[in-house]
Amino acid sequence: MSMLRPLRLVLLGAPGSGKGTQTSKLLKEFGSIKSISSGDLLRKQIELATPLGLKASSYISQGQLLPDSLITGVIGDELKSRDLLTSKASWLLDGFPRTVGQAGALDKYLSTHDAALNLVVELDVPHEVILNRIENRYVHVPSGRVYNLEYNPPKVAGKDDITGEPLSKRPDDTAEVFGKRLEQYKQTVTPLKEHYAKQGILSTVSGTTSDIIYPKLVTLILQKFAR
Ligand code: G5P
Ligand code: MG
């Protein structure tokens, strides 16, 4: 396990580009990093049928983004309640921010805690490659663990490796809704990248598989944050 200086990272990437996959790999390698996935968080709220979950579910099942005002507070509260708003904590965000409005709100929130973002990485995977992955995706909602019948199948079919609980399909992983999500991403990512490029913290790692991307991502992090 490598030692890092405090890392406050945002992973950008199209739906299915492997944000969740890279997050689990990084957490395994760098024990000190915590993660927040906006999608995982919302799926848990939906399963628990909380007021937020009820609001989120129609947006998610239609492949639409939640309004900025709804999601921004949720992530802020999560950072706060997990005690991540200090200049010493290392964490990464998967799936948030998604719009320039969210990015601006996050910058403002973090600046009041002396914990500004210090790296944003875009996972650049060809969209033709991604489409094939989604049909085969299964998730374990309570943990956010993600499987793919070809790439990383569960040890026992239909069951989570760690808890043995049942896996499920995401309602937004149909071809139709997935197409909308991809389109949405294409429309929102350019201004988002410009926002972070201006701050000098944007990098891109490209590849057709997560196994190609992961070592590049680790090299990038170590170059900038190894003690
Ligand atoms: P999410 O949950 O943030 P997306 O659409 O951003 O959803 P998604 O689909 O979760 O992203 P991912 O995490 O980038 O994709 O990808 P992944 O799960 O790791 O990998 C995809 C599949 O491919 C998996 O089955 C994996 O095992 C497999 N795989 C990985 N690598 C490889 C490989 O190399 N080869 C192969 N063959 N397979 C591989 O957001 C969902 C919804 O929540 C709302 C929105 O409605 C959104 O649509 N939401 C927000 N709304 C507003 N603002 C926000 N900030 C929001 N965040 C979430
Ligand atoms: Mg994900």
mmCIF file of C-alpha atoms and ligand atoms in Angstrom:
data_model
loop_
_atom_site.group_PDB
_atom_site.id
_atom_site.type_symbol
_atom_site.label_atom_id
_atom_site.label_comp_id
_atom_site.label_asym_id
_atom_site.label_seq_id
_atom_site.Cartn_x
_atom_site.Cartn_y
_atom_site.Cartn_z
ATOM 1 C CA MET A 1 0.000 0.000 0.000
ATOM 2 C CA SER A 2 1.417 3.356 -1.054
ATOM 3 C CA MET A 3 1.279 6.512 1.073
ATOM 4 C CA LEU A 4 -0.293 9.574 -0.465
ATOM 5 C CA ARG A 5 -0.520 13.240 0.330
ATOM 6 C CA PRO A 6 -4.174 14.283 0.724
ATOM 7 C CA LEU A 7 -5.953 13.631 -2.550
ATOM 8 C CA ARG A 8 -9.299 15.213 -3.432
ATOM 9 C CA LEU A 9 -10.179 13.691 -6.761
ATOM 10 C CA VAL A 10 -13.143 13.803 -9.112
ATOM 11 C CA LEU A 11 -13.567 11.005 -11.653
ATOM 12 C CA LEU A 12 -15.328 12.102 -14.824
ATOM 13 C CA GLY A 13 -16.416 9.660 -17.473
ATOM 14 C CA ALA A 14 -19.327 8.553 -19.603
ATOM 15 C CA PRO A 15 -21.852 6.118 -18.167
ATOM 16 C CA GLY A 16 -20.186 2.710 -18.253
ATOM 17 C CA SER A 17 -16.694 4.154 -18.695
ATOM 18 C CA GLY A 18 -15.617 2.420 -15.472
ATOM 19 C CA LYS A 19 -15.791 5.077 -12.760
ATOM 20 C CA GLY A 20 -17.121 2.568 -10.237
ATOM 21 C CA THR A 21 -14.624 -0.070 -11.364
ATOM 22 C CA GLN A 22 -11.643 2.273 -11.023
ATOM 23 C CA THR A 23 -12.941 3.489 -7.657
ATOM 24 C CA SER A 24 -12.947 -0.028 -6.167
ATOM 25 C CA LYS A 25 -9.465 -0.686 -7.496
ATOM 26 C CA LEU A 26 -8.114 2.579 -6.030
ATOM 27 C CA LEU A 27 -9.748 1.927 -2.652
ATOM 28 C CA LYS A 28 -8.136 -1.491 -2.517
ATOM 29 C CA GLU A 29 -4.702 -0.126 -3.419
ATOM 30 C CA PHE A 30 -4.749 3.044 -1.306
ATOM 31 C CA GLY A 31 -6.368 2.174 2.006
ATOM 32 C CA SER A 32 -6.547 5.810 3.095
ATOM 33 C CA ILE A 33 -8.893 6.963 0.302
ATOM 34 C CA LYS A 34 -12.650 7.215 0.898
ATOM 35 C CA SER A 35 -15.167 7.431 -1.924
ATOM 36 C CA ILE A 36 -18.575 8.869 -2.606
ATOM 37 C CA SER A 37 -20.571 7.715 -5.630
ATOM 38 C CA SER A 38 -23.608 9.886 -6.299
ATOM 39 C CA GLY A 39 -25.361 7.112 -8.229
ATOM 40 C CA ASP A 40 -24.750 4.480 -5.526
ATOM 41 C CA LEU A 41 -25.957 6.890 -2.898
ATOM 42 C CA LEU A 42 -29.164 7.597 -4.813
ATOM 43 C CA ARG A 43 -29.815 3.908 -5.538
ATOM 44 C CA LYS A 44 -29.588 3.169 -1.797
ATOM 45 C CA GLN A 45 -32.086 5.953 -1.075
ATOM 46 C CA ILE A 46 -34.420 4.500 -3.704
ATOM 47 C CA GLU A 47 -34.180 1.052 -2.151
ATOM 48 C CA LEU A 48 -34.930 2.523 1.275
ATOM 49 C CA ALA A 49 -37.817 4.536 -0.246
ATOM 50 C CA THR A 50 -36.716 7.747 1.467
ATOM 51 C CA PRO A 51 -38.147 11.122 0.322
ATOM 52 C CA LEU A 52 -34.947 11.723 -1.660
ATOM 53 C CA GLY A 53 -35.159 8.232 -3.159
ATOM 54 C CA LEU A 54 -38.736 8.801 -4.257
ATOM 55 C CA LYS A 55 -37.765 12.048 -5.971
ATOM 56 C CA ALA A 56 -34.649 10.559 -7.561
ATOM 57 C CA SER A 57 -36.206 7.413 -8.945
ATOM 58 C CA SER A 58 -38.173 8.983 -11.804
ATOM 59 C CA TYR A 59 -35.156 10.978 -13.000
ATOM 60 C CA ILE A 60 -32.874 7.956 -12.836
ATOM 61 C CA SER A 61 -35.217 5.520 -14.540
ATOM 62 C CA GLN A 62 -35.585 7.999 -17.416
ATOM 63 C CA GLY A 63 -31.864 8.595 -17.695
ATOM 64 C CA GLN A 64 -32.169 12.259 -16.711
ATOM 65 C CA LEU A 65 -29.973 14.192 -14.327
ATOM 66 C CA LEU A 66 -31.468 15.303 -11.028
ATOM 67 C CA PRO A 67 -31.715 19.093 -10.660
ATOM 68 C CA ASP A 68 -28.453 20.560 -9.358
ATOM 69 C CA SER A 69 -30.167 21.903 -6.242
ATOM 70 C CA LEU A 70 -31.261 18.403 -5.229
ATOM 71 C CA ILE A 71 -27.969 16.545 -5.617
ATOM 72 C CA THR A 72 -25.527 19.230 -4.479
ATOM 73 C CA GLY A 73 -26.754 19.296 -0.885
ATOM 74 C CA VAL A 74 -26.735 15.507 -0.725
ATOM 75 C CA ILE A 75 -23.035 15.280 -1.586
ATOM 76 C CA GLY A 76 -22.152 18.184 0.709
ATOM 77 C CA ASP A 77 -23.929 16.487 3.614
ATOM 78 C CA GLU A 78 -22.209 13.193 2.862
ATOM 79 C CA LEU A 79 -18.751 14.808 2.858
ATOM 80 C CA LYS A 80 -19.583 16.492 6.131
ATOM 81 C CA SER A 81 -21.130 13.530 7.936
ATOM 82 C CA ARG A 82 -18.215 11.300 6.976
ATOM 83 C CA ASP A 83 -15.795 13.901 8.313
ATOM 84 C CA LEU A 84 -14.102 14.396 4.947
ATOM 85 C CA LEU A 85 -14.082 18.196 5.015
ATOM 86 C CA THR A 86 -10.572 18.574 6.355
ATOM 87 C CA SER A 87 -7.343 19.339 4.553
ATOM 88 C CA LYS A 88 -5.997 15.937 5.730
ATOM 89 C CA ALA A 89 -8.615 13.578 4.308
ATOM 90 C CA SER A 90 -8.194 11.797 0.960
ATOM 91 C CA TRP A 91 -11.293 11.055 -1.037
ATOM 92 C CA LEU A 92 -12.708 10.718 -4.510
ATOM 93 C CA LEU A 93 -16.063 11.538 -6.027
ATOM 94 C CA ASP A 94 -17.606 9.233 -8.673
ATOM 95 C CA GLY A 95 -20.493 10.750 -10.653
ATOM 96 C CA PHE A 96 -20.493 14.184 -9.051
ATOM 97 C CA PRO A 97 -20.206 16.943 -10.197
ATOM 98 C CA ARG A 98 -21.900 16.436 -13.567
ATOM 99 C CA THR A 99 -22.676 20.036 -14.527
ATOM 100 C CA VAL A 100 -20.861 23.341 -14.278
ATOM 101 C CA GLY A 101 -23.488 24.452 -11.760
ATOM 102 C CA GLN A 102 -22.655 21.489 -9.520
ATOM 103 C CA ALA A 103 -18.929 22.094 -9.984
ATOM 104 C CA GLY A 104 -19.224 25.741 -8.968
ATOM 105 C CA ALA A 105 -21.289 24.870 -5.895
ATOM 106 C CA LEU A 106 -18.770 22.212 -4.875
ATOM 107 C CA ASP A 107 -15.807 24.578 -5.313
ATOM 108 C CA LYS A 108 -17.504 27.126 -3.126
ATOM 109 C CA TYR A 109 -18.373 24.593 -0.437
ATOM 110 C CA LEU A 110 -14.891 23.088 -0.333
ATOM 111 C CA SER A 111 -13.159 26.467 -0.285
ATOM 112 C CA THR A 112 -14.802 27.280 3.041
ATOM 113 C CA HIS A 113 -13.145 24.150 4.462
ATOM 114 C CA ASP A 114 -9.638 24.566 3.061
ATOM 115 C CA ALA A 115 -10.162 21.352 1.091
ATOM 116 C CA ALA A 116 -10.260 22.359 -2.590
ATOM 117 C CA LEU A 117 -10.187 19.665 -5.274
ATOM 118 C CA ASN A 118 -6.662 18.908 -6.398
ATOM 119 C CA LEU A 119 -7.218 16.464 -9.281
ATOM 120 C CA VAL A 120 -9.923 15.760 -11.863
ATOM 121 C CA VAL A 121 -9.453 12.793 -14.176
ATOM 122 C CA GLU A 122 -11.550 12.028 -17.191
ATOM 123 C CA LEU A 123 -11.785 8.338 -18.074
ATOM 124 C CA ASP A 124 -11.798 8.377 -21.843
ATOM 125 C CA VAL A 125 -13.240 5.152 -23.262
ATOM 126 C CA PRO A 126 -14.604 4.839 -26.809
ATOM 127 C CA HIS A 127 -18.387 4.877 -26.682
ATOM 128 C CA GLU A 128 -18.696 1.822 -28.986
ATOM 129 C CA VAL A 129 -16.852 -0.219 -26.366
ATOM 130 C CA ILE A 130 -19.094 0.930 -23.539
ATOM 131 C CA LEU A 131 -22.411 -0.087 -25.074
ATOM 132 C CA ASN A 132 -21.466 -3.752 -24.892
ATOM 133 C CA ARG A 133 -20.712 -3.574 -21.170
ATOM 134 C CA ILE A 134 -24.029 -2.395 -19.936
ATOM 135 C CA GLU A 135 -26.168 -5.330 -20.941
ATOM 136 C CA ASN A 136 -23.945 -7.525 -18.808
ATOM 137 C CA ARG A 137 -23.838 -5.330 -15.726
ATOM 138 C CA TYR A 138 -25.238 -6.479 -12.372
ATOM 139 C CA VAL A 139 -24.994 -4.492 -9.151
ATOM 140 C CA HIS A 140 -25.184 -5.062 -5.399
ATOM 141 C CA VAL A 141 -27.115 -2.002 -4.283
ATOM 142 C CA PRO A 142 -26.203 -1.927 -0.552
ATOM 143 C CA SER A 143 -22.449 -1.827 -1.249
ATOM 144 C CA GLY A 144 -22.371 -0.405 -4.782
ATOM 145 C CA ARG A 145 -20.257 -3.367 -5.927
ATOM 146 C CA VAL A 146 -20.522 -3.847 -9.654
ATOM 147 C CA TYR A 147 -20.134 -6.973 -11.793
ATOM 148 C CA ASN A 148 -20.044 -7.792 -15.472
ATOM 149 C CA LEU A 149 -20.841 -11.271 -16.722
ATOM 150 C CA GLU A 150 -17.748 -11.226 -18.961
ATOM 151 C CA TYR A 151 -15.275 -8.861 -17.327
ATOM 152 C CA ASN A 152 -15.689 -9.580 -13.609
ATOM 153 C CA PRO A 153 -18.450 -12.152 -13.048
ATOM 154 C CA PRO A 154 -19.656 -12.892 -9.505
ATOM 155 C CA LYS A 155 -18.203 -16.099 -8.000
ATOM 156 C CA VAL A 156 -21.730 -17.491 -7.631
ATOM 157 C CA ALA A 157 -24.159 -16.498 -10.385
ATOM 158 C CA GLY A 158 -26.580 -13.779 -9.279
ATOM 159 C CA LYS A 159 -24.984 -13.355 -5.817
ATOM 160 C CA ASP A 160 -22.711 -10.699 -4.315
ATOM 161 C CA ASP A 161 -19.204 -12.099 -3.613
ATOM 162 C CA ILE A 162 -18.936 -10.677 -0.104
ATOM 163 C CA THR A 163 -22.445 -10.894 1.356
ATOM 164 C CA GLY A 164 -24.057 -13.568 -0.837
ATOM 165 C CA GLU A 165 -27.033 -11.245 -1.264
ATOM 166 C CA PRO A 166 -28.859 -11.111 -4.616
ATOM 167 C CA LEU A 167 -27.591 -8.883 -7.428
ATOM 168 C CA SER A 168 -29.897 -6.733 -9.517
ATOM 169 C CA LYS A 169 -30.064 -4.956 -12.863
ATOM 170 C CA ARG A 170 -30.198 -1.165 -12.895
ATOM 171 C CA PRO A 171 -33.486 0.162 -14.331
ATOM 172 C CA ASP A 172 -31.485 2.660 -16.411
ATOM 173 C CA ASP A 173 -29.330 -0.007 -18.077
ATOM 174 C CA THR A 174 -31.754 -0.670 -20.943
ATOM 175 C CA ALA A 175 -30.479 0.184 -24.437
ATOM 176 C CA GLU A 176 -32.970 3.037 -24.726
ATOM 177 C CA VAL A 177 -32.254 4.755 -21.426
ATOM 178 C CA PHE A 178 -28.543 4.115 -21.736
ATOM 179 C CA GLY A 179 -28.534 5.931 -25.091
ATOM 180 C CA LYS A 180 -30.088 8.959 -23.393
ATOM 181 C CA ARG A 181 -27.532 8.920 -20.585
ATOM 182 C CA LEU A 182 -24.665 8.817 -23.070
ATOM 183 C CA GLU A 183 -26.156 11.708 -25.032
ATOM 184 C CA GLN A 184 -26.612 13.692 -21.830
ATOM 185 C CA TYR A 185 -22.960 13.094 -20.960
ATOM 186 C CA LYS A 186 -21.739 14.301 -24.349
ATOM 187 C CA GLN A 187 -23.735 17.496 -23.908
ATOM 188 C CA THR A 188 -22.528 18.326 -20.419
ATOM 189 C CA VAL A 189 -18.925 17.176 -20.247
ATOM 190 C CA THR A 190 -17.223 19.817 -22.396
ATOM 191 C CA PRO A 191 -18.056 22.846 -20.216
ATOM 192 C CA LEU A 192 -17.306 20.755 -17.127
ATOM 193 C CA LYS A 193 -13.860 19.893 -18.453
ATOM 194 C CA GLU A 194 -13.245 23.546 -19.325
ATOM 195 C CA HIS A 195 -14.159 24.503 -15.767
ATOM 196 C CA TYR A 196 -11.425 22.245 -14.376
ATOM 197 C CA ALA A 197 -8.903 22.876 -17.159
ATOM 198 C CA LYS A 198 -8.996 26.554 -16.171
ATOM 199 C CA GLN A 199 -8.033 25.543 -12.639
ATOM 200 C CA GLY A 200 -5.132 23.486 -14.028
ATOM 201 C CA ILE A 201 -6.269 20.247 -12.374
ATOM 202 C CA LEU A 202 -7.733 18.301 -15.322
ATOM 203 C CA SER A 203 -6.082 15.151 -16.715
ATOM 204 C CA THR A 204 -7.348 12.483 -19.094
ATOM 205 C CA VAL A 205 -6.576 8.770 -19.175
ATOM 206 C CA SER A 206 -7.602 6.847 -22.263
ATOM 207 C CA GLY A 207 -8.052 3.175 -23.023
ATOM 208 C CA THR A 208 -10.467 0.551 -24.276
ATOM 209 C CA THR A 209 -10.441 -1.501 -21.056
ATOM 210 C CA SER A 210 -10.289 -0.773 -17.336
ATOM 211 C CA ASP A 211 -7.123 -2.860 -17.092
ATOM 212 C CA ILE A 212 -5.406 -0.502 -19.530
ATOM 213 C CA ILE A 213 -6.697 2.615 -17.795
ATOM 214 C CA TYR A 214 -5.993 1.613 -14.193
ATOM 215 C CA PRO A 215 -2.158 1.613 -14.268
ATOM 216 C CA LYS A 216 -2.217 4.971 -16.068
ATOM 217 C CA LEU A 217 -4.468 6.381 -13.364
ATOM 218 C CA VAL A 218 -2.223 5.086 -10.590
ATOM 219 C CA THR A 219 0.890 6.509 -12.259
ATOM 220 C CA LEU A 220 -0.788 9.883 -12.534
ATOM 221 C CA ILE A 221 -1.816 9.868 -8.867
ATOM 222 C CA LEU A 222 1.609 8.745 -7.674
ATOM 223 C CA GLN A 223 3.387 11.364 -9.786
ATOM 224 C CA LYS A 224 1.427 14.100 -8.093
ATOM 225 C CA PHE A 225 0.651 12.780 -4.636
ATOM 226 C CA ALA A 226 3.235 10.209 -3.499
ATOM 227 C CA ARG A 227 4.930 11.192 -0.272
HETATM 228 P P1 G5P B 1 -24.395 6.954 -12.031
HETATM 229 O O1 G5P B 1 -24.677 5.818 -11.150
HETATM 230 O O2 G5P B 1 -23.337 7.910 -11.676
HETATM 231 P P2 G5P B 1 -23.222 6.761 -14.660
HETATM 232 O O3 G5P B 1 -24.159 6.736 -15.797
HETATM 233 O O4 G5P B 1 -22.412 7.974 -14.514
HETATM 234 O O5 G5P B 1 -24.149 6.348 -13.454
HETATM 235 P P3 G5P B 1 -22.236 4.175 -14.495
HETATM 236 O O6 G5P B 1 -23.281 3.641 -15.432
HETATM 237 O O7 G5P B 1 -22.358 3.848 -13.048
HETATM 238 O O8 G5P B 1 -22.121 5.713 -14.688
HETATM 239 P P4 G5P B 1 -19.417 3.620 -14.424
HETATM 240 O O9 G5P B 1 -19.470 3.661 -12.947
HETATM 241 O O10 G5P B 1 -18.567 4.630 -15.116
HETATM 242 O O11 G5P B 1 -20.856 3.688 -15.074
HETATM 243 O O12 G5P B 1 -18.968 2.215 -14.937
HETATM 244 P P5 G5P B 1 -18.775 0.795 -14.152
HETATM 245 O O13 G5P B 1 -20.009 0.409 -13.450
HETATM 246 O O14 G5P B 1 -17.498 0.821 -13.397
HETATM 247 O O15 G5P B 1 -18.576 -0.154 -15.428
HETATM 248 C C1 G5P B 1 -19.663 -0.444 -16.276
HETATM 249 C C2 G5P B 1 -19.761 -1.964 -16.513
HETATM 250 O O16 G5P B 1 -18.642 -2.369 -17.315
HETATM 251 C C3 G5P B 1 -19.695 -2.823 -15.254
HETATM 252 O O17 G5P B 1 -20.521 -3.963 -15.441
HETATM 253 C C4 G5P B 1 -18.221 -3.233 -15.170
HETATM 254 O O18 G5P B 1 -18.056 -4.476 -14.474
HETATM 255 C C5 G5P B 1 -17.874 -3.378 -16.655
HETATM 256 N N1 G5P B 1 -16.495 -3.104 -17.009
HETATM 257 C C6 G5P B 1 -15.626 -2.218 -16.440
HETATM 258 N N2 G5P B 1 -14.448 -2.234 -17.096
HETATM 259 C C7 G5P B 1 -14.572 -3.146 -18.098
HETATM 260 C C8 G5P B 1 -13.694 -3.608 -19.138
HETATM 261 O O19 G5P B 1 -12.529 -3.192 -19.246
HETATM 262 N N3 G5P B 1 -14.195 -4.536 -19.989
HETATM 263 C C9 G5P B 1 -15.474 -5.016 -19.897
HETATM 264 N N4 G5P B 1 -15.907 -5.925 -20.774
HETATM 265 N N5 G5P B 1 -16.327 -4.607 -18.929
HETATM 266 C C10 G5P B 1 -15.889 -3.689 -18.051
HETATM 267 O O20 G5P B 1 -25.711 7.818 -12.236
HETATM 268 C C11 G5P B 1 -26.938 7.203 -12.477
HETATM 269 C C12 G5P B 1 -28.045 8.240 -12.497
HETATM 270 O O21 G5P B 1 -28.134 8.878 -11.222
HETATM 271 C C13 G5P B 1 -28.434 10.269 -11.362
HETATM 272 C C14 G5P B 1 -28.726 10.473 -12.837
HETATM 273 O O22 G5P B 1 -30.087 10.226 -13.069
HETATM 274 C C15 G5P B 1 -27.860 9.388 -13.487
HETATM 275 O O23 G5P B 1 -28.307 9.029 -14.779
HETATM 276 N N6 G5P B 1 -27.260 11.040 -10.924
HETATM 277 C C16 G5P B 1 -27.147 12.378 -10.974
HETATM 278 N N7 G5P B 1 -27.985 13.350 -11.396
HETATM 279 C C17 G5P B 1 -27.552 14.636 -11.342
HETATM 280 N N8 G5P B 1 -26.325 14.973 -10.917
HETATM 281 C C18 G5P B 1 -25.443 14.031 -10.473
HETATM 282 N N9 G5P B 1 -24.217 14.402 -10.045
HETATM 283 C C19 G5P B 1 -25.844 12.677 -10.498
HETATM 284 N N10 G5P B 1 -25.233 11.520 -10.154
HETATM 285 C C20 G5P B 1 -26.097 10.541 -10.424
HETATM 286 MG MG MG B 2 -21.038 3.824 -11.514
#
